[in-house]
Amino acid sequence: MVELDKSRLRADLPIGFLDSGVGGLTVVKQALRQLPNETIRFIGDQARLPYGPRPASQVVHFTWQMVHFLEDQGIKMLVIACNTATAAALPALQKEMTIPVIGVINPGSKAAIRASKNGKIGVIATEGTVKSGSYARAIHTQKKSVQVQSVACPKFVTLVESNEYQAPIAKQIVAQGLQPFANSGIDTLVMGCTHYPLLRPLIQNVMGSGVTLIDSGAETVNGVAQLLDVYHMAATRKVGEDHYFTTGSPTMFKTIAMQWLELSGMNVDKAVID
Ligand code: DGL
């Protein structure tokens, strides 16, 4: 573990967020609400998504490339707003970076344990996250007796990225993806991919009102707020403009992002990271 670089822990610097695509905006949405004085730098690697089916070593490599891009933007903290990247790269990032780094899996796991009354928790995530066993591990470390059922729903990411998450086809794909939970008895379902909260109404509809949905990304923002306090670097007023980058098409990114974040305008540019 390297030491944090105190000269980088300044209140006036932006917070960096990264994801494979627009999913990380579910974390940003919560940050904009909860931490309105903070300045955002976001990068989505849309040119190379989805990350879910990729080998962990490749996800680690791509994640570092985005991290270097954000570091060049002069960030004070890094939020891995992607479960797949958190599962693959968080320990290495926390060990080697000189600013605080937070991922989405621990906050989501804690919230799920708090929410579940019957000790049966479902997790939906990408293949990479499910294969890593990260959620089951994080949940069992805190509470051994909990039963965890993890299911990969790769088609959900495509629905969101193609901006079809409100189209009629989405309902059918979500119902199919959640089929393994029929009669599972779970009372809590973790949306363990930051793209999935865009499908929240459809997911809730299939699971029924008796199942509590956990938005890992939104939970993470509580952790971000705590870290800002611990390092005395919470911004007291907004000093700069938020800036969003994608390795894919800025136009496509902007269409989804402005709608999801309910903004009338935003700065989006193309990023070249390799
Ligand atoms: N949004 C990402 C996650 O939280 C990854 C989606 C993907 O690229 O497969 O896992």
PDB file of C-alpha atoms in Angstrom, residues 26-252:
ATOM      1  CA  THR A  26     -26.371   5.946 -12.082  1.00  0.00           C
ATOM      2  CA  VAL A  27     -23.650   6.643  -9.501  1.00  0.00           C
ATOM      3  CA  VAL A  28     -23.108  10.183 -10.806  1.00  0.00           C
ATOM      4  CA  LYS A  29     -26.865  10.852 -10.585  1.00  0.00           C
ATOM      5  CA  GLN A  30     -26.783  10.117  -6.873  1.00  0.00           C
ATOM      6  CA  ALA A  31     -23.579  12.150  -6.438  1.00  0.00           C
ATOM      7  CA  LEU A  32     -25.168  15.181  -8.132  1.00  0.00           C
ATOM      8  CA  ARG A  33     -28.086  14.939  -5.683  1.00  0.00           C
ATOM      9  CA  GLN A  34     -26.154  14.194  -2.531  1.00  0.00           C
ATOM     10  CA  LEU A  35     -22.919  16.129  -3.137  1.00  0.00           C
ATOM     11  CA  PRO A  36     -23.973  19.156  -5.229  1.00  0.00           C
ATOM     12  CA  ASN A  37     -20.776  21.111  -4.453  1.00  0.00           C
ATOM     13  CA  GLU A  38     -18.498  18.462  -5.954  1.00  0.00           C
ATOM     14  CA  THR A  39     -17.194  18.694  -9.513  1.00  0.00           C
ATOM     15  CA  ILE A  40     -17.491  15.564 -11.660  1.00  0.00           C
ATOM     16  CA  ARG A  41     -15.045  14.039 -14.141  1.00  0.00           C
ATOM     17  CA  PHE A  42     -16.526  10.952 -15.769  1.00  0.00           C
ATOM     18  CA  ILE A  43     -15.187   8.543 -18.351  1.00  0.00           C
ATOM     19  CA  GLY A  44     -17.060   5.683 -20.049  1.00  0.00           C
ATOM     20  CA  ASP A  45     -15.208   3.236 -22.299  1.00  0.00           C
ATOM     21  CA  GLN A  46     -18.086   2.781 -24.741  1.00  0.00           C
ATOM     22  CA  ALA A  47     -15.780   1.893 -27.637  1.00  0.00           C
ATOM     23  CA  ARG A  48     -14.810  -1.343 -25.853  1.00  0.00           C
ATOM     24  CA  LEU A  49     -17.907  -2.267 -23.909  1.00  0.00           C
ATOM     25  CA  PRO A  50     -19.307  -4.606 -22.676  1.00  0.00           C
ATOM     26  CA  TYR A  51     -16.687  -5.444 -20.079  1.00  0.00           C
ATOM     27  CA  GLY A  52     -18.792  -8.269 -18.614  1.00  0.00           C
ATOM     28  CA  PRO A  53     -17.653 -11.052 -20.994  1.00  0.00           C
ATOM     29  CA  ARG A  54     -13.980  -9.965 -21.037  1.00  0.00           C
ATOM     30  CA  PRO A  55     -11.241 -11.751 -19.088  1.00  0.00           C
ATOM     31  CA  ALA A  56     -10.455 -10.077 -15.748  1.00  0.00           C
ATOM     32  CA  SER A  57      -6.868  -9.309 -16.844  1.00  0.00           C
ATOM     33  CA  GLN A  58      -8.156  -7.270 -19.792  1.00  0.00           C
ATOM     34  CA  VAL A  59     -10.669  -5.407 -17.610  1.00  0.00           C
ATOM     35  CA  VAL A  60      -7.787  -4.527 -15.269  1.00  0.00           C
ATOM     36  CA  HIS A  61      -5.750  -3.194 -18.207  1.00  0.00           C
ATOM     37  CA  PHE A  62      -8.628  -1.071 -19.588  1.00  0.00           C
ATOM     38  CA  THR A  63      -9.434   0.211 -16.111  1.00  0.00           C
ATOM     39  CA  TRP A  64      -5.857   1.435 -15.583  1.00  0.00           C
ATOM     40  CA  GLN A  65      -6.023   3.262 -18.915  1.00  0.00           C
ATOM     41  CA  MET A  66      -9.144   5.122 -17.756  1.00  0.00           C
ATOM     42  CA  VAL A  67      -7.548   5.768 -14.371  1.00  0.00           C
ATOM     43  CA  HIS A  68      -4.549   7.416 -16.035  1.00  0.00           C
ATOM     44  CA  PHE A  69      -6.871   9.567 -18.121  1.00  0.00           C
ATOM     45  CA  LEU A  70      -8.736  10.724 -15.004  1.00  0.00           C
ATOM     46  CA  GLU A  71      -5.502  11.299 -13.097  1.00  0.00           C
ATOM     47  CA  ASP A  72      -4.442  13.683 -15.866  1.00  0.00           C
ATOM     48  CA  GLN A  73      -7.651  15.599 -15.075  1.00  0.00           C
ATOM     49  CA  GLY A  74      -6.322  16.207 -11.566  1.00  0.00           C
ATOM     50  CA  ILE A  75      -8.881  14.296  -9.482  1.00  0.00           C
ATOM     51  CA  LYS A  76      -8.846  14.052  -5.659  1.00  0.00           C
ATOM     52  CA  MET A  77     -10.720  10.744  -5.404  1.00  0.00           C
ATOM     53  CA  LEU A  78     -11.621   7.842  -7.705  1.00  0.00           C
ATOM     54  CA  VAL A  79     -14.981   6.082  -7.819  1.00  0.00           C
ATOM     55  CA  ILE A  80     -14.981   2.792  -9.717  1.00  0.00           C
ATOM     56  CA  ALA A  81     -18.587   3.167 -10.889  1.00  0.00           C
ATOM     57  CA  CYS A  82     -18.493  -0.285 -12.499  1.00  0.00           C
ATOM     58  CA  ASN A  83     -18.975  -3.575 -10.688  1.00  0.00           C
ATOM     59  CA  THR A  84     -16.998  -5.570 -13.257  1.00  0.00           C
ATOM     60  CA  ALA A  85     -13.997  -3.242 -12.899  1.00  0.00           C
ATOM     61  CA  THR A  86     -14.398  -3.196  -9.111  1.00  0.00           C
ATOM     62  CA  ALA A  87     -14.348  -7.006  -9.013  1.00  0.00           C
ATOM     63  CA  ALA A  88     -11.272  -7.195 -11.244  1.00  0.00           C
ATOM     64  CA  ALA A  89      -9.187  -4.184 -10.278  1.00  0.00           C
ATOM     65  CA  LEU A  90     -10.145  -2.586  -6.945  1.00  0.00           C
ATOM     66  CA  PRO A  91      -7.487  -4.248  -4.730  1.00  0.00           C
ATOM     67  CA  ALA A  92      -4.662  -3.281  -7.125  1.00  0.00           C
ATOM     68  CA  LEU A  93      -5.960   0.282  -7.500  1.00  0.00           C
ATOM     69  CA  GLN A  94      -6.293   0.748  -3.749  1.00  0.00           C
ATOM     70  CA  LYS A  95      -2.807  -0.584  -3.257  1.00  0.00           C
ATOM     71  CA  GLU A  96      -1.101   1.553  -5.868  1.00  0.00           C
ATOM     72  CA  MET A  97      -2.973   4.848  -6.085  1.00  0.00           C
ATOM     73  CA  THR A  98      -2.091   7.915  -4.041  1.00  0.00           C
ATOM     74  CA  ILE A  99      -5.687   9.196  -3.769  1.00  0.00           C
ATOM     75  CA  PRO A 100      -8.634   7.414  -2.073  1.00  0.00           C
ATOM     76  CA  VAL A 101     -10.356   4.811  -4.287  1.00  0.00           C
ATOM     77  CA  ILE A 102     -13.808   3.350  -3.709  1.00  0.00           C
ATOM     78  CA  GLY A 103     -15.657   0.559  -5.546  1.00  0.00           C
ATOM     79  CA  VAL A 104     -19.339  -0.341  -5.696  1.00  0.00           C
ATOM     80  CA  ILE A 105     -19.405  -3.926  -4.389  1.00  0.00           C
ATOM     81  CA  ASN A 106     -18.867  -3.476  -0.647  1.00  0.00           C
ATOM     82  CA  PRO A 107     -21.414  -0.653  -0.280  1.00  0.00           C
ATOM     83  CA  GLY A 108     -23.997  -2.705  -2.228  1.00  0.00           C
ATOM     84  CA  SER A 109     -23.347  -5.814  -0.136  1.00  0.00           C
ATOM     85  CA  LYS A 110     -23.717  -3.933   3.145  1.00  0.00           C
ATOM     86  CA  ALA A 111     -26.983  -2.342   2.039  1.00  0.00           C
ATOM     87  CA  ALA A 112     -28.340  -5.747   0.974  1.00  0.00           C
ATOM     88  CA  ILE A 113     -27.558  -7.307   4.352  1.00  0.00           C
ATOM     89  CA  ARG A 114     -29.277  -4.409   6.108  1.00  0.00           C
ATOM     90  CA  ALA A 115     -32.343  -4.723   3.873  1.00  0.00           C
ATOM     91  CA  SER A 116     -32.854  -8.501   3.958  1.00  0.00           C
ATOM     92  CA  LYS A 117     -35.140  -9.888   6.632  1.00  0.00           C
ATOM     93  CA  ASN A 118     -35.145 -13.534   5.550  1.00  0.00           C
ATOM     94  CA  GLY A 119     -31.425 -13.853   4.753  1.00  0.00           C
ATOM     95  CA  LYS A 120     -32.012 -14.731   1.079  1.00  0.00           C
ATOM     96  CA  ILE A 121     -30.333 -12.269  -1.269  1.00  0.00           C
ATOM     97  CA  GLY A 122     -30.214 -12.314  -5.055  1.00  0.00           C
ATOM     98  CA  VAL A 123     -27.518 -10.600  -7.112  1.00  0.00           C
ATOM     99  CA  ILE A 124     -27.794  -9.699 -10.797  1.00  0.00           C
ATOM    100  CA  ALA A 125     -24.562  -8.664 -12.476  1.00  0.00           C
ATOM    101  CA  THR A 126     -22.342  -9.180 -15.527  1.00  0.00           C
ATOM    102  CA  GLU A 127     -20.688 -12.549 -16.237  1.00  0.00           C
ATOM    103  CA  GLY A 128     -17.375 -11.149 -15.025  1.00  0.00           C
ATOM    104  CA  THR A 129     -18.765 -10.005 -11.685  1.00  0.00           C
ATOM    105  CA  VAL A 130     -20.695 -13.249 -11.132  1.00  0.00           C
ATOM    106  CA  LYS A 131     -17.648 -15.361 -12.049  1.00  0.00           C
ATOM    107  CA  SER A 132     -15.454 -13.407  -9.639  1.00  0.00           C
ATOM    108  CA  GLY A 133     -17.717 -14.381  -6.728  1.00  0.00           C
ATOM    109  CA  SER A 134     -17.122 -10.892  -5.312  1.00  0.00           C
ATOM    110  CA  TYR A 135     -20.648 -10.242  -4.059  1.00  0.00           C
ATOM    111  CA  ALA A 136     -21.040 -13.614  -2.370  1.00  0.00           C
ATOM    112  CA  ARG A 137     -17.630 -13.118  -0.744  1.00  0.00           C
ATOM    113  CA  ALA A 138     -18.374  -9.576   0.412  1.00  0.00           C
ATOM    114  CA  ILE A 139     -21.769 -10.616   1.806  1.00  0.00           C
ATOM    115  CA  HIS A 140     -20.461 -13.752   3.549  1.00  0.00           C
ATOM    116  CA  THR A 141     -17.557 -11.860   5.099  1.00  0.00           C
ATOM    117  CA  GLN A 142     -20.127  -9.724   6.886  1.00  0.00           C
ATOM    118  CA  LYS A 143     -22.774 -12.377   7.520  1.00  0.00           C
ATOM    119  CA  LYS A 144     -22.075 -16.076   6.955  1.00  0.00           C
ATOM    120  CA  SER A 145     -25.649 -17.328   7.285  1.00  0.00           C
ATOM    121  CA  VAL A 146     -26.997 -15.394   4.267  1.00  0.00           C
ATOM    122  CA  GLN A 147     -27.937 -17.383   1.146  1.00  0.00           C
ATOM    123  CA  VAL A 148     -26.740 -15.674  -2.039  1.00  0.00           C
ATOM    124  CA  GLN A 149     -27.981 -16.494  -5.534  1.00  0.00           C
ATOM    125  CA  SER A 150     -26.049 -14.711  -8.300  1.00  0.00           C
ATOM    126  CA  VAL A 151     -27.296 -14.559 -11.881  1.00  0.00           C
ATOM    127  CA  ALA A 152     -25.620 -12.965 -14.906  1.00  0.00           C
ATOM    128  CA  CYS A 153     -27.914 -10.779 -17.056  1.00  0.00           C
ATOM    129  CA  PRO A 154     -25.627  -9.721 -19.944  1.00  0.00           C
ATOM    130  CA  LYS A 155     -28.468  -8.601 -22.216  1.00  0.00           C
ATOM    131  CA  PHE A 156     -29.461  -5.816 -19.812  1.00  0.00           C
ATOM    132  CA  VAL A 157     -26.292  -3.809 -20.582  1.00  0.00           C
ATOM    133  CA  THR A 158     -26.976  -3.906 -24.325  1.00  0.00           C
ATOM    134  CA  LEU A 159     -30.544  -2.697 -23.755  1.00  0.00           C
ATOM    135  CA  VAL A 160     -29.306   0.342 -21.869  1.00  0.00           C
ATOM    136  CA  GLU A 161     -26.430   1.190 -24.184  1.00  0.00           C
ATOM    137  CA  SER A 162     -28.663   0.992 -27.275  1.00  0.00           C
ATOM    138  CA  ASN A 163     -31.095   3.368 -25.536  1.00  0.00           C
ATOM    139  CA  GLU A 164     -33.845   0.737 -25.648  1.00  0.00           C
ATOM    140  CA  TYR A 165     -34.292   0.494 -21.919  1.00  0.00           C
ATOM    141  CA  GLN A 166     -37.793   1.956 -22.190  1.00  0.00           C
ATOM    142  CA  ALA A 167     -38.724   0.096 -25.403  1.00  0.00           C
ATOM    143  CA  PRO A 168     -41.343  -2.720 -25.392  1.00  0.00           C
ATOM    144  CA  ILE A 169     -38.615  -5.370 -25.960  1.00  0.00           C
ATOM    145  CA  ALA A 170     -36.991  -4.412 -22.634  1.00  0.00           C
ATOM    146  CA  LYS A 171     -39.893  -5.827 -20.619  1.00  0.00           C
ATOM    147  CA  GLN A 172     -39.502  -9.263 -22.205  1.00  0.00           C
ATOM    148  CA  ILE A 173     -35.708  -9.355 -21.859  1.00  0.00           C
ATOM    149  CA  VAL A 174     -35.874  -8.328 -18.200  1.00  0.00           C
ATOM    150  CA  ALA A 175     -38.528 -10.965 -17.448  1.00  0.00           C
ATOM    151  CA  GLN A 176     -36.373 -13.663 -19.121  1.00  0.00           C
ATOM    152  CA  GLY A 177     -33.241 -12.570 -17.304  1.00  0.00           C
ATOM    153  CA  LEU A 178     -34.929 -12.710 -13.902  1.00  0.00           C
ATOM    154  CA  GLN A 179     -36.561 -16.105 -14.533  1.00  0.00           C
ATOM    155  CA  PRO A 180     -33.987 -17.954 -12.323  1.00  0.00           C
ATOM    156  CA  PHE A 181     -35.391 -16.104  -9.290  1.00  0.00           C
ATOM    157  CA  ALA A 182     -38.925 -17.497  -9.711  1.00  0.00           C
ATOM    158  CA  ASN A 183     -39.705 -19.343  -6.439  1.00  0.00           C
ATOM    159  CA  SER A 184     -36.270 -18.444  -5.039  1.00  0.00           C
ATOM    160  CA  GLY A 185     -37.764 -16.792  -1.958  1.00  0.00           C
ATOM    161  CA  ILE A 186     -35.312 -13.871  -2.037  1.00  0.00           C
ATOM    162  CA  ASP A 187     -36.528 -10.685  -0.355  1.00  0.00           C
ATOM    163  CA  THR A 188     -33.649  -8.489  -1.594  1.00  0.00           C
ATOM    164  CA  LEU A 189     -32.067  -8.154  -5.033  1.00  0.00           C
ATOM    165  CA  VAL A 190     -28.785  -6.340  -5.621  1.00  0.00           C
ATOM    166  CA  MET A 191     -28.511  -4.562  -8.958  1.00  0.00           C
ATOM    167  CA  GLY A 192     -24.820  -5.462  -9.165  1.00  0.00           C
ATOM    168  CA  CYS A 193     -24.130  -3.697 -12.452  1.00  0.00           C
ATOM    169  CA  THR A 194     -24.348   0.061 -12.657  1.00  0.00           C
ATOM    170  CA  HIS A 195     -26.305  -0.118 -15.913  1.00  0.00           C
ATOM    171  CA  TYR A 196     -29.233  -1.957 -14.288  1.00  0.00           C
ATOM    172  CA  PRO A 197     -30.855   0.885 -12.285  1.00  0.00           C
ATOM    173  CA  LEU A 198     -32.041   2.340 -15.610  1.00  0.00           C
ATOM    174  CA  LEU A 199     -34.203  -0.795 -15.820  1.00  0.00           C
ATOM    175  CA  ARG A 200     -35.365  -0.479 -12.219  1.00  0.00           C
ATOM    176  CA  PRO A 201     -39.128  -0.073 -12.895  1.00  0.00           C
ATOM    177  CA  LEU A 202     -39.117  -3.192 -15.089  1.00  0.00           C
ATOM    178  CA  ILE A 203     -37.030  -5.199 -12.610  1.00  0.00           C
ATOM    179  CA  GLN A 204     -39.300  -4.178  -9.712  1.00  0.00           C
ATOM    180  CA  ASN A 205     -42.349  -5.099 -11.735  1.00  0.00           C
ATOM    181  CA  VAL A 206     -41.081  -8.634 -12.390  1.00  0.00           C
ATOM    182  CA  MET A 207     -39.788  -9.215  -8.839  1.00  0.00           C
ATOM    183  CA  GLY A 208     -42.877  -7.750  -7.163  1.00  0.00           C
ATOM    184  CA  SER A 209     -43.165  -5.183  -4.402  1.00  0.00           C
ATOM    185  CA  GLY A 210     -42.048  -7.673  -1.742  1.00  0.00           C
ATOM    186  CA  VAL A 211     -38.469  -7.646  -3.051  1.00  0.00           C
ATOM    187  CA  THR A 212     -36.236  -4.714  -2.090  1.00  0.00           C
ATOM    188  CA  LEU A 213     -33.942  -3.571  -4.887  1.00  0.00           C
ATOM    189  CA  ILE A 214     -30.458  -2.386  -3.935  1.00  0.00           C
ATOM    190  CA  ASP A 215     -28.698   0.149  -6.139  1.00  0.00           C
ATOM    191  CA  SER A 216     -25.018  -0.500  -5.387  1.00  0.00           C
ATOM    192  CA  GLY A 217     -23.877   2.675  -7.081  1.00  0.00           C
ATOM    193  CA  ALA A 218     -26.237   4.917  -5.164  1.00  0.00           C
ATOM    194  CA  GLU A 219     -25.125   3.240  -1.922  1.00  0.00           C
ATOM    195  CA  THR A 220     -21.521   3.986  -2.879  1.00  0.00           C
ATOM    196  CA  VAL A 221     -22.126   7.727  -2.774  1.00  0.00           C
ATOM    197  CA  ASN A 222     -22.622   7.468   1.022  1.00  0.00           C
ATOM    198  CA  GLY A 223     -19.107   6.004   1.143  1.00  0.00           C
ATOM    199  CA  VAL A 224     -17.800   8.830  -1.049  1.00  0.00           C
ATOM    200  CA  ALA A 225     -19.312  11.379   1.363  1.00  0.00           C
ATOM    201  CA  GLN A 226     -17.638   9.630   4.303  1.00  0.00           C
ATOM    202  CA  LEU A 227     -14.240   9.609   2.581  1.00  0.00           C
ATOM    203  CA  LEU A 228     -14.548  13.321   1.749  1.00  0.00           C
ATOM    204  CA  ASP A 229     -15.093  13.963   5.459  1.00  0.00           C
ATOM    205  CA  VAL A 230     -12.288  11.683   6.626  1.00  0.00           C
ATOM    206  CA  TYR A 231      -9.783  13.457   4.369  1.00  0.00           C
ATOM    207  CA  HIS A 232     -11.249  16.933   5.000  1.00  0.00           C
ATOM    208  CA  MET A 233     -11.689  17.535   1.286  1.00  0.00           C
ATOM    209  CA  ALA A 234     -15.434  18.051   0.822  1.00  0.00           C
ATOM    210  CA  ALA A 235     -16.057  21.000  -1.518  1.00  0.00           C
ATOM    211  CA  THR A 236     -17.948  23.870   0.079  1.00  0.00           C
ATOM    212  CA  ARG A 237     -19.050  25.358  -3.249  1.00  0.00           C
ATOM    213  CA  LYS A 238     -18.973  24.231  -6.864  1.00  0.00           C
ATOM    214  CA  VAL A 239     -15.828  25.665  -8.412  1.00  0.00           C
ATOM    215  CA  GLY A 240     -15.734  24.141 -11.875  1.00  0.00           C
ATOM    216  CA  GLU A 241     -17.955  22.634 -14.552  1.00  0.00           C
ATOM    217  CA  ASP A 242     -18.635  18.919 -14.709  1.00  0.00           C
ATOM    218  CA  HIS A 243     -17.023  17.150 -17.624  1.00  0.00           C
ATOM    219  CA  TYR A 244     -17.908  13.824 -19.213  1.00  0.00           C
ATOM    220  CA  PHE A 245     -15.801  11.775 -21.618  1.00  0.00           C
ATOM    221  CA  THR A 246     -16.475   8.696 -23.714  1.00  0.00           C
ATOM    222  CA  THR A 247     -14.228   6.615 -25.932  1.00  0.00           C
ATOM    223  CA  GLY A 248     -17.296   6.055 -28.139  1.00  0.00           C
ATOM    224  CA  SER A 249     -19.739   8.512 -29.686  1.00  0.00           C
ATOM    225  CA  PRO A 250     -20.251  11.700 -27.641  1.00  0.00           C
ATOM    226  CA  THR A 251     -23.622  12.246 -29.390  1.00  0.00           C
ATOM    227  CA  MET A 252     -24.998   8.860 -28.345  1.00  0.00           C
TER     228      MET A 252
END
